[in-house]
Amino acid sequence: MLDSFGREIRYLRLSITDRCNLRCRYCMPDEGVPPTVHDELLRYEELLRVAETAVSLGINRFKVTGGEPLVRRGCADFIRHLKALSGVRQVTLTTNGLLLPPLLDELCTAGLDGVNISLDTLDNAQYQRLTRRTHTADEVLRAVRLCAARLPTKINAVLLPETADQLIPLAELTQTLPVDVRFIERMPLGTTQTGQTTSADIALNRLRARWPQLKPISEPRGNGPARYFRAPGMQSCLGLIDAVSHGFCDRCNRLRLTSTGLLKPCLCYEQGVELRSLLRGGADDDALRNAMREAILQKPAAHCFQQRENITEHKSMNQIGG
């Protein structure tokens, strides 16, 4: 389906939980956020009904997110059912990787098409400071290696001033692993609204200083807006996601469903269409489809990350759907 600006909406991020086993400084406060009451979370069958309706509107690619989606029991089975829906072309997962190894067989059997793993630093002490937990970057890197041997895998690293010295070590993973490494500008949302980011342009300049032959590539490598680059000697690619400094709203193809059933047309505005009451109130398929169509038509022309006073979304990323 096309939105009111002619953009084709074909990608839906489905958050299945707001809970997480980490407390990353750029995502939520140390004490966490009040967990959602269980009954307020969409049940798996409700999420599948939303997905089935989304397919009828032309959406055929889905990302399962959280919080940390693997903390919710039955995630792999949900992915199996989601992938089996008629018309679904792709189902991928975003995770911090810590719970991934013991579930990898089940996820592969479920038909999962790919995994994005968050890893902002290779330094174990720094990883613990950033996540406020005792897990290590080595644990995540082990999950990356295991996953990359089975599924298309990407590393997502948020560009933070304190991890500037990790840019090159993370990027060098593309020389030894078949894993794209993507650097993401920190979005000014929730508890991080006043936080600082390193711009993608600065990161790109540093990457080109290390790899003078780094060139942009045009081949599609996912559903999102990343710009990809490659240099001789790399098994995989480097990506930049520069929503704050450059923006790519004219190409935005996505919606987000929070774990409580709010269908959001844009990340930085609180507006959305409430689906949970429809799902639990006996609404028929046409009513649900019309509500989702309304959300698509509400999609704004652009976000307002450069005008932070206009941002109306103040929830943490784990509550929005990561």
PDB file of N, CA and C in Angstrom, residues 268-304:
ATOM      1  N   CYS A 268       9.466   9.049  15.848  1.00  0.00           N
ATOM      2  CA  CYS A 268       9.699  10.171  16.758  1.00  0.00           C
ATOM      3  C   CYS A 268       8.425  10.883  17.212  1.00  0.00           C
ATOM      4  N   TYR A 269       7.275  10.403  16.764  1.00  0.00           N
ATOM      5  CA  TYR A 269       6.009  10.995  17.213  1.00  0.00           C
ATOM      6  C   TYR A 269       5.221   9.965  18.015  1.00  0.00           C
ATOM      7  N   GLU A 270       4.518  10.418  19.043  1.00  0.00           N
ATOM      8  CA  GLU A 270       3.760   9.502  19.889  1.00  0.00           C
ATOM      9  C   GLU A 270       2.496   8.994  19.207  1.00  0.00           C
ATOM     10  N   GLN A 271       2.092   9.637  18.131  1.00  0.00           N
ATOM     11  CA  GLN A 271       0.853   9.274  17.473  1.00  0.00           C
ATOM     12  C   GLN A 271       0.914   7.855  16.900  1.00  0.00           C
ATOM     13  N   GLY A 272      -0.232   7.215  16.937  1.00  0.00           N
ATOM     14  CA  GLY A 272      -0.362   5.886  16.366  1.00  0.00           C
ATOM     15  C   GLY A 272      -1.815   5.460  16.413  1.00  0.00           C
ATOM     16  N   VAL A 273      -2.070   4.288  15.904  1.00  0.00           N
ATOM     17  CA  VAL A 273      -3.429   3.737  15.890  1.00  0.00           C
ATOM     18  C   VAL A 273      -3.460   2.550  16.840  1.00  0.00           C
ATOM     19  N   GLU A 274      -4.360   2.608  17.814  1.00  0.00           N
ATOM     20  CA  GLU A 274      -4.475   1.571  18.829  1.00  0.00           C
ATOM     21  C   GLU A 274      -5.195   0.345  18.254  1.00  0.00           C
ATOM     22  N   LEU A 275      -4.499  -0.785  18.235  1.00  0.00           N
ATOM     23  CA  LEU A 275      -5.077  -2.010  17.680  1.00  0.00           C
ATOM     24  C   LEU A 275      -5.539  -2.994  18.745  1.00  0.00           C
ATOM     25  N   ARG A 276      -4.989  -2.902  19.952  1.00  0.00           N
ATOM     26  CA  ARG A 276      -5.326  -3.908  20.964  1.00  0.00           C
ATOM     27  C   ARG A 276      -6.812  -3.919  21.279  1.00  0.00           C
ATOM     28  N   SER A 277      -7.412  -2.746  21.392  1.00  0.00           N
ATOM     29  CA  SER A 277      -8.841  -2.695  21.711  1.00  0.00           C
ATOM     30  C   SER A 277      -9.671  -3.303  20.588  1.00  0.00           C
ATOM     31  N   LEU A 278      -9.226  -3.129  19.349  1.00  0.00           N
ATOM     32  CA  LEU A 278      -9.930  -3.752  18.219  1.00  0.00           C
ATOM     33  C   LEU A 278      -9.783  -5.264  18.263  1.00  0.00           C
ATOM     34  N   LEU A 279      -8.559  -5.716  18.520  1.00  0.00           N
ATOM     35  CA  LEU A 279      -8.309  -7.158  18.538  1.00  0.00           C
ATOM     36  C   LEU A 279      -9.110  -7.852  19.630  1.00  0.00           C
ATOM     37  N   ARG A 280      -9.290  -7.169  20.745  1.00  0.00           N
ATOM     38  CA  ARG A 280      -9.979  -7.794  21.880  1.00  0.00           C
ATOM     39  C   ARG A 280     -11.439  -7.396  21.984  1.00  0.00           C
ATOM     40  N   GLY A 281     -11.869  -6.539  21.081  1.00  0.00           N
ATOM     41  CA  GLY A 281     -13.249  -6.072  21.137  1.00  0.00           C
ATOM     42  C   GLY A 281     -14.154  -6.677  20.084  1.00  0.00           C
ATOM     43  N   GLY A 282     -13.660  -7.695  19.415  1.00  0.00           N
ATOM     44  CA  GLY A 282     -14.501  -8.382  18.433  1.00  0.00           C
ATOM     45  C   GLY A 282     -14.528  -7.746  17.063  1.00  0.00           C
ATOM     46  N   ALA A 283     -13.575  -6.864  16.770  1.00  0.00           N
ATOM     47  CA  ALA A 283     -13.553  -6.218  15.451  1.00  0.00           C
ATOM     48  C   ALA A 283     -13.319  -7.258  14.359  1.00  0.00           C
ATOM     49  N   ASP A 284     -14.010  -7.090  13.241  1.00  0.00           N
ATOM     50  CA  ASP A 284     -13.809  -8.027  12.135  1.00  0.00           C
ATOM     51  C   ASP A 284     -12.577  -7.634  11.332  1.00  0.00           C
ATOM     52  N   ASP A 285     -12.256  -8.446  10.330  1.00  0.00           N
ATOM     53  CA  ASP A 285     -11.035  -8.230   9.566  1.00  0.00           C
ATOM     54  C   ASP A 285     -11.045  -6.887   8.846  1.00  0.00           C
ATOM     55  N   ASP A 286     -12.218  -6.485   8.355  1.00  0.00           N
ATOM     56  CA  ASP A 286     -12.291  -5.206   7.646  1.00  0.00           C
ATOM     57  C   ASP A 286     -11.987  -4.034   8.570  1.00  0.00           C
ATOM     58  N   ALA A 287     -12.502  -4.086   9.799  1.00  0.00           N
ATOM     59  CA  ALA A 287     -12.252  -2.999  10.751  1.00  0.00           C
ATOM     60  C   ALA A 287     -10.770  -2.925  11.105  1.00  0.00           C
ATOM     61  N   LEU A 288     -10.138  -4.079  11.279  1.00  0.00           N
ATOM     62  CA  LEU A 288      -8.709  -4.089  11.587  1.00  0.00           C
ATOM     63  C   LEU A 288      -7.904  -3.577  10.397  1.00  0.00           C
ATOM     64  N   ARG A 289      -8.289  -3.993   9.211  1.00  0.00           N
ATOM     65  CA  ARG A 289      -7.591  -3.536   8.003  1.00  0.00           C
ATOM     66  C   ARG A 289      -7.738  -2.024   7.835  1.00  0.00           C
ATOM     67  N   ASN A 290      -8.913  -1.509   8.090  1.00  0.00           N
ATOM     68  CA  ASN A 290      -9.128  -0.066   7.954  1.00  0.00           C
ATOM     69  C   ASN A 290      -8.299   0.717   8.970  1.00  0.00           C
ATOM     70  N   ALA A 291      -8.164   0.181  10.178  1.00  0.00           N
ATOM     71  CA  ALA A 291      -7.351   0.850  11.194  1.00  0.00           C
ATOM     72  C   ALA A 291      -5.883   0.878  10.779  1.00  0.00           C
ATOM     73  N   MET A 292      -5.412  -0.214  10.229  1.00  0.00           N
ATOM     74  CA  MET A 292      -4.028  -0.259   9.783  1.00  0.00           C
ATOM     75  C   MET A 292      -3.814   0.633   8.568  1.00  0.00           C
ATOM     76  N   ARG A 293      -4.804   0.676   7.709  1.00  0.00           N
ATOM     77  CA  ARG A 293      -4.723   1.588   6.564  1.00  0.00           C
ATOM     78  C   ARG A 293      -4.665   3.044   7.053  1.00  0.00           C
ATOM     79  N   GLU A 294      -5.417   3.351   8.094  1.00  0.00           N
ATOM     80  CA  GLU A 294      -5.394   4.699   8.658  1.00  0.00           C
ATOM     81  C   GLU A 294      -3.998   5.063   9.156  1.00  0.00           C
ATOM     82  N   ALA A 295      -3.319   4.107   9.812  1.00  0.00           N
ATOM     83  CA  ALA A 295      -1.968   4.364  10.310  1.00  0.00           C
ATOM     84  C   ALA A 295      -1.016   4.661   9.155  1.00  0.00           C
ATOM     85  N   ILE A 296      -1.150   3.921   8.075  1.00  0.00           N
ATOM     86  CA  ILE A 296      -0.295   4.160   6.906  1.00  0.00           C
ATOM     87  C   ILE A 296      -0.535   5.559   6.348  1.00  0.00           C
ATOM     88  N   LEU A 297      -1.788   5.954   6.278  1.00  0.00           N
ATOM     89  CA  LEU A 297      -2.109   7.268   5.723  1.00  0.00           C
ATOM     90  C   LEU A 297      -1.745   8.404   6.686  1.00  0.00           C
ATOM     91  N   GLN A 298      -1.561   8.084   7.967  1.00  0.00           N
ATOM     92  CA  GLN A 298      -1.119   9.085   8.942  1.00  0.00           C
ATOM     93  C   GLN A 298       0.386   9.312   8.907  1.00  0.00           C
ATOM     94  N   LYS A 299       1.101   8.485   8.188  1.00  0.00           N
ATOM     95  CA  LYS A 299       2.563   8.564   8.201  1.00  0.00           C
ATOM     96  C   LYS A 299       2.998   9.951   7.744  1.00  0.00           C
ATOM     97  N   PRO A 300       3.784  10.655   8.566  1.00  0.00           N
ATOM     98  CA  PRO A 300       4.173  12.030   8.220  1.00  0.00           C
ATOM     99  C   PRO A 300       5.232  12.052   7.124  1.00  0.00           C
ATOM    100  N   ALA A 301       5.442  13.221   6.565  1.00  0.00           N
ATOM    101  CA  ALA A 301       6.444  13.361   5.505  1.00  0.00           C
ATOM    102  C   ALA A 301       7.839  13.097   6.029  1.00  0.00           C
ATOM    103  N   ALA A 302       8.099  13.456   7.302  1.00  0.00           N
ATOM    104  CA  ALA A 302       9.454  13.319   7.825  1.00  0.00           C
ATOM    105  C   ALA A 302       9.427  13.345   9.351  1.00  0.00           C
ATOM    106  N   HIS A 303      10.504  12.830   9.954  1.00  0.00           N
ATOM    107  CA  HIS A 303      10.680  12.967  11.391  1.00  0.00           C
ATOM    108  C   HIS A 303      11.201  14.379  11.707  1.00  0.00           C
ATOM    109  N   CYS A 304      11.428  14.632  12.995  1.00  0.00           N
ATOM    110  CA  CYS A 304      11.896  15.966  13.389  1.00  0.00           C
ATOM    111  C   CYS A 304      13.085  15.863  14.336  1.00  0.00           C
TER     112      CYS A 304
END
